[in-house]
Structures are given as C-alpha cells and as structure tokens.
Amino acid sequence: YMLMMLMLMILTGTKPATGFYTYDDNYSEENYEYNEEVEVEEEANFLPVFESSPTVYRVRRGNTARLECAVDNLGPMILSWRRLINNSSAYIATGSIVMVRDKRFSVLTSTTSSMLLITLMTPKDTGEYVCEVSSTPPVHIKHWLKMKAPPSVAILGKPSSGQFTIQSGEELGLVCRGEGEPAPVLAWRREGQPLPDGESSVAADQIIYSSVGRGHAGTYTCTGDNGAGRVATDSVQVTVKYAPVISVDHSYIHHHNNISLELVCSVEAFPLASVQWSRTMEQEKINMDRARVGLRGQGKHVLILDNPMKSDLGSYQCTANNTEGRVGATISVSESVQVPTGREGVDEEATTTEDTILAAGKTVDTASDTPAVKHIDGGDHKLLKHILHKMNKFERVNSDMVKAMKESNRYLYQILRNQKMLLERNSRQILL
C-alpha cells in the first residue's frame, strides 16, 4: 500500500508534506496524525536578525581577508557563504563545511556567527560575497572584497616632453586621472607659487582657464592620495607665448670723478626677445665712445652713458621683438642744469658733479595691440641735485677729518717724545 502511494505521488507531482509528526505505539492508518500548525509556531519563535552590516573589505595583496557574519536569534538554522559571479552564484561553505577545493578558504563558526577566511589574498578573490541564513525564505547580507592598491595619477594628453605650450588668450584645460583602491582624492597645485586664482591648491580632477596670460605659466602638479601611505604625483610645465612686456627706468651712478647715466629697459617675453637701443632722430647716433650696453639678470637691458654731455641729449629707443610681437619704449633725456659745451670729455679740475646732471623722461611706443609698457614717472632732479651736493659736502668734511686726525697724531707723537726725554733725564739723575 505504501509503495502504491509513493508511485501515485510521483505520477501526480504531489510533494510529501513536511512538518511535525506524532505516532501511537500501535500505528494504523486510521490514527495517523500530522500537526502542521506546531511546526509553523516553532519556526516563528526564531526570527534571525543580522548584527553585521554590509561592508566593503579592503585587503592588501598576500594578506588574509576576514568576512564576518553575526546573527541574533539564529536558533537551529545554519549560516552559509556563497560568491556572486556575474549573474550566478556558487556556494563556498555551509555551516562548518567548506565546499570548495581551494585550501585558502576556511570558516570559523559559533552558535551565532560565521567568519569566512581567505588567506594569501589575490586579485582573483575580489568580488561580492553573501552570508545566508537557512530560514524560510532565506535571508542574507552582502559583503564586497577589494584589494587595497596604492594610488597612481596621470595627466591626460601630457606631451612626452612634459611641457604644454599655449598662445596668450587661448583656453587651458588640465585633466588628471587617478587609480587605486580606494579611489584617490585628486588635487591640483602650482610649484613654487599659488594657482592663478590665488589658491594654494584646488581639490578637483581638472582645472580650466578660459583665457591664459603670462601669469598662468608654471609647473602644475596633480596629486592623488587614498591613505595607502604615499601620495602619487604627476607634473606638467605650462609655457605661455606672449608679446614682449617692457618697463623702463633710469638712474644716476655717482663716481669719485664723474657721473654715469643708466637707461634701463626690463623685458619679459616668451619666446625670449631681442633688444636694440637707438636714438629716435635719424641724424643722432649713440656715442659708443662713452656708451656701454649690458645685460643684468633675466631680461634687464642697460645702456650706460659715462659723463653725459649736451650731445647726449634727446630720446633713446628700446625695442624688443619676438615671434609674438614688437614693442618699443622711449626715454627722453633733457638738460636740467648747464652742461659743459666746449668738449666731449670732462676734466676733473674744471667740472663739478652738478655740472653733468641730465634729466630723463619716458615715452612709449608699441607695435603690439596689448598695452605692454609699464609707465614709470621721472625722478625729482632738484632732489637728486641736492643729494649730490650733500655727497660732495660729505667728501669735503671727510677730507677735513682725515687732515685733523693727522695733525692730532703729530701732536700726540710730540707729547710722547717729550715724556720719553723727561724719563731718560730723571733716570740719569737717579744714577748720579
């Protein structure tokens, strides 16, 4: 009879009932009893609650990963681990039984928890892992296992030379890409100076300047930090091509015997500009017998006139030229006091310092559309004349002091000689 019932159940697709069964000692078909309500009530007494939360575990390569799963009110149910791969999953362990052949996998179980251990962590172990309770229906939580990796950054589109060259007025965009686990925080800075907007750094993966000028040039560095110990960096040098920018000035250099007038033309440009000095009037030429041309530092061009005379009066042109434009500046030298006229040289006995002072004024002339010349007001020549007069007076006072010291030294010598003679005389008297 039982065999026939089983065959009937198979043919009709009927599943055997599950639940709590009770039997009398004298079993018969009539007194068979199945109590399904008792089973439902007992399952209701165990409602599992996860004490663990979904977590992202980051483990260094070669270390051991420990994935935790703790459940309150677990009861007779068991915990299982499975791994999600694409759209499918594969069981790793059920209870304390490991179901994979990889000996790196193991589980530590207790009455309320299970810990999945993966030794010698490799990149292939990364992915999603599920801790599941054998309830009806099953409940689970998901963990993510990732391999910790140091940060790396790269500036996109960076030339092999490590240098971006851009025209003045164009747009500049710098983009940085970072990798690592966790993903690094990216930031930009400029070496040795603030960013063009005045900030020391900006936390972003890219920076964009709509219209650049010479103030945007410099070395820009992208940094990436994910707390893995070191900070990754990548740098690029930005150069801006622009027409020359000129500032002009002049100064007087006082020597013991003469005065030199220095005309200064400071030039900033990229590419570097060539600089020429000339007189604005075609019939006038620079007297190279008393004129010298020099370069002091980066872009500071100097024209020096020794013992400037009336023939040196007039306008001097400083012209700077590069591939981006041509700019000129004019310095006008005019007479402020009477200057010797009979000779080109200056005789020390016949000429004082004030006799060779000239005044210099500046005008500008540029072939570029961009205002590129810095204006500097002329000096107060009356004040300069007064200063030079004081310097001469100081020299005379200094000469008088030296003469007085010589006279004082002679007087002191005479006193010492007299004292020595007196001591010798007294010594002879004592001997006698």
GROMACS .gro file of C-alpha atoms in nm:
model
  432
    1TYR     CA    1   0.000   0.000   0.000
    2MET     CA    2   0.280   0.246   0.088
    3LEU     CA    3   0.462   0.163  -0.235
    4MET     CA    4   0.149   0.235  -0.434
    5MET     CA    5   0.100   0.568  -0.259
    6LEU     CA    6   0.457   0.675  -0.340
    7MET     CA    7   0.414   0.586  -0.705
    8LEU     CA    8   0.088   0.781  -0.714
    9MET     CA    9   0.255   1.084  -0.565
   10ILE     CA   10   0.532   1.073  -0.823
   11LEU     CA   11   0.289   1.046  -1.112
   12THR     CA   12   0.065   1.327  -0.988
   13GLY     CA   13   0.353   1.556  -0.890
   14THR     CA   14   0.241   1.574  -0.529
   15LYS     CA   15   0.515   1.669  -0.282
   16PRO     CA   16   0.530   1.496   0.054
   17ALA     CA   17   0.414   1.714   0.341
   18THR     CA   18   0.669   1.841   0.586
   19GLY     CA   19   0.600   1.917   0.948
   20PHE     CA   20   0.581   1.774   1.295
   21TYR     CA   21   0.464   1.410   1.304
   22THR     CA   22   0.325   1.208   1.603
   23TYR     CA   23   0.259   0.835   1.612
   24ASP     CA   24   0.095   0.599   1.862
   25ASP     CA   25   0.265   0.277   1.956
   26ASN     CA   26   0.000   0.081   1.775
   27TYR     CA   27   0.026   0.253   1.439
   28SER     CA   28  -0.260   0.221   1.200
   29GLU     CA   29  -0.382   0.417   0.902
   30GLU     CA   30  -0.681   0.541   1.097
   31ASN     CA   31  -0.492   0.702   1.385
   32TYR     CA   32  -0.217   0.875   1.168
   33GLU     CA   33  -0.190   1.246   1.272
   34TYR     CA   34   0.008   1.536   1.118
   35ASN     CA   35   0.025   1.867   1.311
   36GLU     CA   36   0.147   2.141   1.066
   37GLU     CA   37   0.049   2.429   1.299
   38VAL     CA   38   0.304   2.313   1.558
   39GLU     CA   39   0.591   2.342   1.301
   40VAL     CA   40   0.487   2.692   1.192
   41GLU     CA   41   0.470   2.803   1.555
   42GLU     CA   42   0.819   2.667   1.631
   43GLU     CA   43   0.972   2.842   1.325
   44ALA     CA   44   0.804   3.165   1.431
   45ASN     CA   45   0.998   3.152   1.758
   46PHE     CA   46   1.328   3.200   1.564
   47LEU     CA   47   1.339   3.523   1.359
   48PRO     CA   48   1.707   3.580   1.265
   49VAL     CA   49   1.834   3.940   1.283
   50PHE     CA   50   2.173   4.031   1.135
   51GLU     CA   51   2.405   4.207   1.374
   52SER     CA   52   2.661   4.256   1.095
   53SER     CA   53   2.618   4.522   0.826
   54PRO     CA   54   2.704   4.509   0.456
   55THR     CA   55   3.073   4.601   0.444
   56VAL     CA   56   3.346   4.677   0.190
   57TYR     CA   57   3.660   4.489   0.294
   58ARG     CA   58   3.991   4.618   0.156
   59VAL     CA   59   4.286   4.383   0.199
   60ARG     CA   60   4.644   4.412   0.078
   61ARG     CA   61   4.775   4.153  -0.164
   62GLY     CA   62   4.907   3.845   0.021
   63ASN     CA   63   4.722   3.921   0.345
   64THR     CA   64   4.422   3.737   0.492
   65ALA     CA   65   4.065   3.853   0.429
   66ARG     CA   66   3.817   3.805   0.716
   67LEU     CA   67   3.449   3.845   0.626
   68GLU     CA   68   3.218   3.850   0.928
   69CYS     CA   69   2.855   3.747   0.960
   70ALA     CA   70   2.683   3.764   1.303
   71VAL     CA   71   2.315   3.682   1.358
   72ASP     CA   72   2.092   3.724   1.660
   73ASN     CA   73   1.830   3.458   1.736
   74LEU     CA   74   1.977   3.209   1.491
   75GLY     CA   75   1.827   2.902   1.665
   76PRO     CA   76   1.867   2.571   1.484
   77MET     CA   77   1.933   2.744   1.150
   78ILE     CA   78   2.276   2.749   0.989
   79LEU     CA   79   2.481   3.010   0.803
   80SER     CA   80   2.616   2.958   0.453
   81TRP     CA   81   2.859   3.155   0.232
   82ARG     CA   82   2.831   3.189  -0.141
   83ARG     CA   83   3.005   3.406  -0.401
   84LEU     CA   84   2.829   3.603  -0.674
   85ILE     CA   85   2.992   3.575  -1.016
   86ASN     CA   86   2.820   3.769  -1.293
   87ASN     CA   87   2.456   3.654  -1.274
   88SER     CA   88   2.520   3.325  -1.094
   89SER     CA   89   2.643   3.222  -0.751
   90ALA     CA   90   2.847   2.934  -0.611
   91TYR     CA   91   2.841   2.807  -0.252
   92ILE     CA   92   3.170   2.823  -0.064
   93ALA     CA   93   3.068   2.688   0.276
   94THR     CA   94   2.762   2.567   0.464
   95GLY     CA   95   2.783   2.565   0.839
   96SER     CA   96   3.135   2.446   0.917
   97ILE     CA   97   3.172   2.251   0.592
   98VAL     CA   98   3.387   2.411   0.315
   99MET     CA   99   3.253   2.319  -0.027
  100VAL     CA  100   3.546   2.436  -0.245
  101ARG     CA  101   3.879   2.265  -0.301
  102ASP     CA  102   4.087   2.583  -0.258
  103LYS     CA  103   4.265   2.529   0.074
  104ARG     CA  104   4.297   2.904   0.122
  105PHE     CA  105   3.927   2.915   0.213
  106SER     CA  106   3.806   2.825   0.563
  107VAL     CA  107   3.529   2.918   0.808
  108LEU     CA  108   3.513   2.983   1.179
  109THR     CA  109   3.167   2.922   1.324
  110SER     CA  110   2.987   2.971   1.652
  111THR     CA  111   2.626   2.943   1.761
  112THR     CA  112   2.556   3.296   1.639
  113SER     CA  113   2.819   3.379   1.375
  114SER     CA  114   3.034   3.265   1.089
  115MET     CA  115   3.360   3.411   0.959
  116LEU     CA  116   3.490   3.338   0.610
  117LEU     CA  117   3.871   3.345   0.587
  118ILE     CA  118   4.069   3.377   0.262
  119THR     CA  119   4.445   3.356   0.306
  120LEU     CA  120   4.709   3.486   0.063
  121MET     CA  121   4.471   3.735  -0.098
  122THR     CA  122   4.500   3.767  -0.478
  123PRO     CA  123   4.318   3.985  -0.731
  124LYS     CA  124   4.100   3.691  -0.841
  125ASP     CA  125   3.947   3.678  -0.491
  126THR     CA  126   3.787   4.020  -0.523
  127GLY     CA  127   3.411   4.034  -0.571
  128GLU     CA  128   3.079   4.000  -0.390
  129TYR     CA  129   3.022   3.751  -0.108
  130VAL     CA  130   2.685   3.664   0.050
  131CYS     CA  131   2.618   3.536   0.401
  132GLU     CA  132   2.285   3.348   0.403
  133VAL     CA  133   2.061   3.213   0.681
  134SER     CA  134   1.876   2.884   0.614
  135SER     CA  135   1.539   3.034   0.701
  136THR     CA  136   1.218   3.016   0.502
  137PRO     CA  137   1.254   3.217   0.292
  138PRO     CA  138   1.635   3.260   0.321
  139VAL     CA  139   1.766   3.599   0.432
  140HIS     CA  140   2.116   3.729   0.362
  141ILE     CA  141   2.359   4.021   0.369
  142LYS     CA  142   2.621   4.107   0.106
  143HIS     CA  143   2.991   4.198   0.152
  144TRP     CA  144   3.236   4.333  -0.104
  145LEU     CA  145   3.600   4.222  -0.106
  146LYS     CA  146   3.852   4.453  -0.275
  147MET     CA  147   4.229   4.452  -0.293
  148LYS     CA  148   4.394   4.763  -0.146
  149ALA     CA  149   4.619   4.931  -0.402
  150PRO     CA  150   4.841   5.242  -0.380
  151PRO     CA  151   4.730   5.546  -0.580
  152SER     CA  152   4.855   5.637  -0.924
  153VAL     CA  153   4.778   5.953  -1.124
  154ALA     CA  154   4.834   6.059  -1.484
  155ILE     CA  155   4.775   6.390  -1.663
  156LEU     CA  156   4.575   6.314  -1.978
  157GLY     CA  157   4.723   6.432  -2.306
  158LYS     CA  158   5.059   6.517  -2.148
  159PRO     CA  159   5.328   6.551  -2.419
  160SER     CA  160   5.634   6.329  -2.400
  161SER     CA  161   5.841   6.643  -2.341
  162GLY     CA  162   5.639   6.715  -2.026
  163GLN     CA  163   5.558   7.066  -2.149
  164PHE     CA  164   5.243   7.235  -2.278
  165THR     CA  165   5.297   7.545  -2.495
  166ILE     CA  166   4.994   7.768  -2.545
  167GLN     CA  167   4.926   8.107  -2.703
  168SER     CA  168   4.824   8.401  -2.488
  169GLY     CA  169   4.445   8.434  -2.486
  170GLU     CA  170   4.374   8.066  -2.553
  171GLU     CA  171   4.197   7.821  -2.319
  172LEU     CA  172   4.397   7.593  -2.092
  173GLY     CA  173   4.247   7.268  -1.961
  174LEU     CA  174   4.435   7.017  -1.745
  175VAL     CA  175   4.272   6.681  -1.666
  176CYS     CA  176   4.406   6.423  -1.421
  177ARG     CA  177   4.301   6.057  -1.389
  178GLY     CA  178   4.362   5.861  -1.070
  179GLU     CA  179   4.354   5.491  -0.988
  180GLY     CA  180   4.389   5.292  -0.669
  181GLU     CA  181   4.182   5.118  -0.402
  182PRO     CA  182   4.020   5.305  -0.255
  183ALA     CA  183   3.995   5.565  -0.530
  184PRO     CA  184   4.238   5.851  -0.456
  185VAL     CA  185   4.134   6.208  -0.382
  186LEU     CA  186   4.277   6.429  -0.659
  187ALA     CA  187   4.405   6.787  -0.623
  188TRP     CA  188   4.599   7.044  -0.829
  189ARG     CA  189   4.874   7.287  -0.724
  190ARG     CA  190   5.141   7.502  -0.890
  191GLU     CA  191   5.502   7.454  -0.788
  192GLY     CA  192   5.665   7.747  -0.611
  193GLN     CA  193   5.365   7.980  -0.636
  194PRO     CA  194   4.986   7.989  -0.590
  195LEU     CA  195   4.745   7.899  -0.866
  196PRO     CA  196   4.645   8.189  -1.095
  197ASP     CA  197   4.327   8.247  -0.888
  198GLY     CA  198   4.536   8.286  -0.571
  199GLU     CA  199   4.453   7.947  -0.415
  200SER     CA  200   4.738   7.727  -0.293
  201SER     CA  201   4.560   7.416  -0.426
  202VAL     CA  202   4.221   7.300  -0.551
  203ALA     CA  203   4.060   6.958  -0.492
  204ALA     CA  204   3.944   6.854  -0.840
  205ASP     CA  205   4.033   6.619  -1.122
  206GLN     CA  206   4.054   6.905  -1.373
  207ILE     CA  207   4.123   7.279  -1.391
  208ILE     CA  208   4.020   7.505  -1.680
  209TYR     CA  209   4.125   7.864  -1.757
  210SER     CA  210   3.928   8.024  -2.040
  211SER     CA  211   4.189   8.285  -2.139
  212VAL     CA  212   4.550   8.250  -2.030
  213GLY     CA  213   4.821   8.513  -2.000
  214ARG     CA  214   5.183   8.517  -1.893
  215GLY     CA  215   5.067   8.485  -1.529
  216HIS     CA  216   4.939   8.132  -1.600
  217ALA     CA  217   5.282   7.992  -1.684
  218GLY     CA  218   5.445   7.749  -1.441
  219THR     CA  219   5.466   7.384  -1.340
  220TYR     CA  220   5.129   7.230  -1.246
  221THR     CA  221   5.118   6.914  -1.033
  222CYS     CA  222   4.830   6.668  -0.987
  223THR     CA  223   4.834   6.474  -0.658
  224GLY     CA  224   4.641   6.161  -0.559
  225ASP     CA  225   4.603   6.032  -0.202
  226ASN     CA  226   4.399   5.734  -0.077
  227GLY     CA  227   4.564   5.689   0.262
  228ALA     CA  228   4.777   5.397   0.144
  229GLY     CA  229   5.094   5.565   0.267
  230ARG     CA  230   5.241   5.759  -0.022
  231VAL     CA  231   5.095   6.038  -0.237
  232ALA     CA  232   5.110   5.992  -0.613
  233THR     CA  233   5.206   6.292  -0.830
  234ASP     CA  234   5.233   6.387  -1.195
  235SER     CA  235   5.350   6.726  -1.326
  236VAL     CA  236   5.345   6.924  -1.648
  237GLN     CA  237   5.512   7.254  -1.734
  238VAL     CA  238   5.290   7.517  -1.897
  239THR     CA  239   5.454   7.790  -2.104
  240VAL     CA  240   5.258   8.080  -2.249
  241LYS     CA  241   5.374   8.256  -2.565
  242TYR     CA  242   5.320   8.632  -2.541
  243ALA     CA  243   5.450   8.957  -2.689
  244PRO     CA  244   5.722   9.148  -2.501
  245VAL     CA  245   5.624   9.347  -2.192
  246ILE     CA  246   5.861   9.641  -2.127
  247SER     CA  247   5.925   9.860  -1.825
  248VAL     CA  248   6.174  10.147  -1.850
  249ASP     CA  249   6.363  10.342  -1.587
  250HIS     CA  250   6.682  10.541  -1.538
  251SER     CA  251   6.927  10.611  -1.258
  252TYR     CA  252   7.239  10.816  -1.191
  253ILE     CA  253   7.552  10.647  -1.062
  254HIS     CA  254   7.787  10.882  -0.873
  255HIS     CA  255   8.159  10.810  -0.900
  256HIS     CA  256   8.451  10.996  -0.747
  257ASN     CA  257   8.532  11.175  -1.069
  258ASN     CA  258   8.214  11.163  -1.275
  259ILE     CA  259   7.850  11.060  -1.310
  260SER     CA  260   7.709  10.779  -1.525
  261LEU     CA  261   7.355  10.783  -1.653
  262GLU     CA  262   7.196  10.438  -1.680
  263LEU     CA  263   6.893  10.381  -1.902
  264VAL     CA  264   6.720  10.055  -1.804
  265CYS     CA  265   6.485   9.854  -2.024
  266SER     CA  266   6.338   9.548  -1.846
  267VAL     CA  267   6.180   9.299  -2.087
  268GLU     CA  268   5.956   8.998  -2.018
  269ALA     CA  269   5.870   8.781  -2.317
  270PHE     CA  270   5.830   8.424  -2.439
  271PRO     CA  271   5.997   8.331  -2.662
  272LEU     CA  272   6.290   8.546  -2.550
  273ALA     CA  273   6.300   8.883  -2.722
  274SER     CA  274   6.592   9.053  -2.891
  275VAL     CA  275   6.653   9.410  -2.766
  276GLN     CA  276   6.807   9.705  -2.951
  277TRP     CA  277   6.899  10.060  -2.840
  278SER     CA  278   6.880  10.355  -3.078
  279ARG     CA  279   6.826  10.731  -3.098
  280THR     CA  280   6.483  10.834  -3.221
  281MET     CA  281   6.623  11.104  -3.451
  282GLU     CA  282   6.784  10.956  -3.760
  283GLN     CA  283   7.068  11.211  -3.761
  284GLU     CA  284   7.152  11.132  -3.397
  285LYS     CA  285   7.362  10.833  -3.306
  286ILE     CA  286   7.467  10.685  -2.977
  287ASN     CA  287   7.824  10.786  -2.897
  288MET     CA  288   7.974  10.444  -2.835
  289ASP     CA  289   8.298  10.604  -2.711
  290ARG     CA  290   8.122  10.682  -2.383
  291ALA     CA  291   7.827  10.441  -2.405
  292ARG     CA  292   7.811  10.080  -2.293
  293VAL     CA  293   7.538   9.820  -2.338
  294GLY     CA  294   7.490   9.541  -2.085
  295LEU     CA  295   7.251   9.273  -1.957
  296ARG     CA  296   7.186   9.238  -1.584
  297GLY     CA  297   6.997   8.927  -1.486
  298GLN     CA  298   6.699   8.792  -1.676
  299GLY     CA  299   6.571   9.046  -1.927
  300LYS     CA  300   6.722   9.364  -1.774
  301HIS     CA  301   6.895   9.555  -2.056
  302VAL     CA  302   7.106   9.861  -1.966
  303LEU     CA  303   7.251  10.149  -2.170
  304ILE     CA  304   7.521  10.337  -1.971
  305LEU     CA  305   7.634  10.688  -2.067
  306ASP     CA  306   7.957  10.799  -1.897
  307ASN     CA  307   7.989  11.173  -1.828
  308PRO     CA  308   7.670  11.265  -2.020
  309MET     CA  309   7.707  11.586  -2.221
  310LYS     CA  310   7.481  11.810  -2.429
  311SER     CA  311   7.546  11.597  -2.733
  312ASP     CA  312   7.379  11.310  -2.547
  313LEU     CA  313   7.053  11.499  -2.501
  314GLY     CA  314   6.749  11.361  -2.682
  315SER     CA  315   6.533  11.050  -2.699
  316TYR     CA  316   6.654  10.692  -2.674
  317GLN     CA  317   6.450  10.399  -2.804
  318CYS     CA  318   6.447  10.049  -2.650
  319THR     CA  319   6.288   9.800  -2.891
  320ALA     CA  320   6.204   9.437  -2.801
  321ASN     CA  321   6.096   9.188  -3.066
  322ASN     CA  322   5.989   8.820  -3.069
  323THR     CA  323   5.757   8.597  -3.272
  324GLU     CA  324   5.451   8.727  -3.085
  325GLY     CA  325   5.504   9.099  -3.143
  326ARG     CA  326   5.727   9.405  -3.136
  327VAL     CA  327   5.721   9.662  -2.856
  328GLY     CA  328   5.920   9.982  -2.812
  329ALA     CA  329   5.970  10.231  -2.530
  330THR     CA  330   6.128  10.578  -2.548
  331ILE     CA  331   6.330  10.756  -2.278
  332SER     CA  332   6.377  11.130  -2.327
  333VAL     CA  333   6.697  11.275  -2.180
  334SER     CA  334   6.687  11.654  -2.132
  335GLU     CA  335   6.915  11.913  -1.971
  336SER     CA  336   6.832  12.008  -1.611
  337VAL     CA  337   7.131  12.236  -1.540
  338GLN     CA  338   7.404  12.391  -1.750
  339VAL     CA  339   7.626  12.128  -1.907
  340PRO     CA  340   7.982  12.183  -2.039
  341THR     CA  341   7.973  12.251  -2.413
  342GLY     CA  342   8.329  12.300  -2.530
  343ARG     CA  343   8.446  11.938  -2.516
  344GLU     CA  344   8.321  11.583  -2.512
  345GLY     CA  345   8.538  11.482  -2.217
  346VAL     CA  346   8.507  11.603  -1.857
  347ASP     CA  347   8.809  11.742  -1.677
  348GLU     CA  348   8.814  11.668  -1.305
  349GLU     CA  349   8.958  12.008  -1.205
  350ALA     CA  350   8.723  12.214  -1.423
  351THR     CA  351   8.391  12.030  -1.375
  352THR     CA  352   8.198  11.959  -1.055
  353THR     CA  353   7.944  11.683  -1.004
  354GLU     CA  354   7.647  11.915  -1.056
  355ASP     CA  355   7.777  12.027  -1.394
  356THR     CA  356   7.698  11.694  -1.562
  357ILE     CA  357   7.347  11.619  -1.434
  358LEU     CA  358   7.087  11.542  -1.703
  359ALA     CA  359   6.718  11.474  -1.662
  360ALA     CA  360   6.545  11.176  -1.821
  361GLY     CA  361   6.179  11.140  -1.909
  362LYS     CA  362   5.999  10.841  -2.066
  363THR     CA  363   5.752  10.797  -2.350
  364VAL     CA  364   5.633  10.472  -2.500
  365ASP     CA  365   5.575  10.338  -2.847
  366THR     CA  366   5.440   9.989  -2.908
  367ALA     CA  367   5.364   9.784  -3.217
  368SER     CA  368   5.151   9.539  -3.018
  369ASP     CA  369   4.774   9.570  -2.964
  370THR     CA  370   4.823   9.483  -2.599
  371PRO     CA  371   4.947   9.758  -2.363
  372ALA     CA  372   5.285   9.611  -2.283
  373VAL     CA  373   5.486   9.901  -2.138
  374LYS     CA  374   5.487   9.988  -1.771
  375HIS     CA  375   5.498  10.367  -1.715
  376ILE     CA  376   5.738  10.498  -1.451
  377ASP     CA  377   5.730  10.866  -1.354
  378GLY     CA  378   6.052  11.072  -1.384
  379GLY     CA  379   6.262  11.143  -1.078
  380ASP     CA  380   6.280  11.469  -0.894
  381HIS     CA  381   6.601  11.616  -1.036
  382LYS     CA  382   6.611  11.900  -0.787
  383LEU     CA  383   6.623  11.643  -0.513
  384LEU     CA  384   6.894  11.450  -0.699
  385LYS     CA  385   7.095  11.769  -0.736
  386HIS     CA  386   7.058  11.836  -0.365
  387ILE     CA  387   7.171  11.480  -0.280
  388LEU     CA  388   7.479  11.509  -0.500
  389HIS     CA  389   7.563  11.846  -0.338
  390LYS     CA  390   7.540  11.680   0.004
  391MET     CA  391   7.764  11.398  -0.114
  392ASN     CA  392   8.030  11.647  -0.223
  393LYS     CA  393   7.998  11.828   0.107
  394PHE     CA  394   8.042  11.497   0.289
  395GLU     CA  395   8.359  11.429   0.091
  396ARG     CA  396   8.499  11.768   0.195
  397VAL     CA  397   8.409  11.703   0.559
  398ASN     CA  398   8.570  11.360   0.537
  399SER     CA  399   8.888  11.518   0.398
  400ASP     CA  400   8.894  11.771   0.683
  401MET     CA  401   8.854  11.492   0.937
  402VAL     CA  402   9.147  11.300   0.790
  403LYS     CA  403   9.362  11.613   0.799
  404ALA     CA  404   9.263  11.680   1.163
  405MET     CA  405   9.350  11.322   1.259
  406LYS     CA  406   9.694  11.363   1.103
  407GLU     CA  407   9.751  11.687   1.299
  408SER     CA  408   9.628  11.514   1.616
  409ASN     CA  409   9.862  11.223   1.559
  410ARG     CA  410  10.159  11.461   1.521
  411TYR     CA  411  10.065  11.638   1.843
  412LEU     CA  412  10.032  11.306   2.027
  413TYR     CA  413  10.370  11.197   1.895
  414GLN     CA  414  10.529  11.516   2.022
  415ILE     CA  415  10.383  11.459   2.371
  416LEU     CA  416  10.511  11.101   2.387
  417ARG     CA  417  10.858  11.208   2.270
  418ASN     CA  418  10.875  11.478   2.539
  419GLN     CA  419  10.767  11.229   2.807
  420LYS     CA  420  11.033  10.983   2.694
  421MET     CA  421  11.303  11.251   2.711
  422LEU     CA  422  11.188  11.353   3.061
  423LEU     CA  423  11.203  10.991   3.181
  424GLU     CA  424  11.556  10.949   3.044
  425ARG     CA  425  11.671  11.268   3.215
  426ASN     CA  426  11.527  11.158   3.550
  427SER     CA  427  11.691  10.820   3.516
  428ARG     CA  428  12.034  10.974   3.464
  429GLN     CA  429  11.987  11.198   3.771
  430ILE     CA  430  11.900  10.898   3.988
  431LEU     CA  431  12.215  10.712   3.876
  432LEU     CA  432  12.433  11.006   3.961
   0.00000   0.00000   0.00000
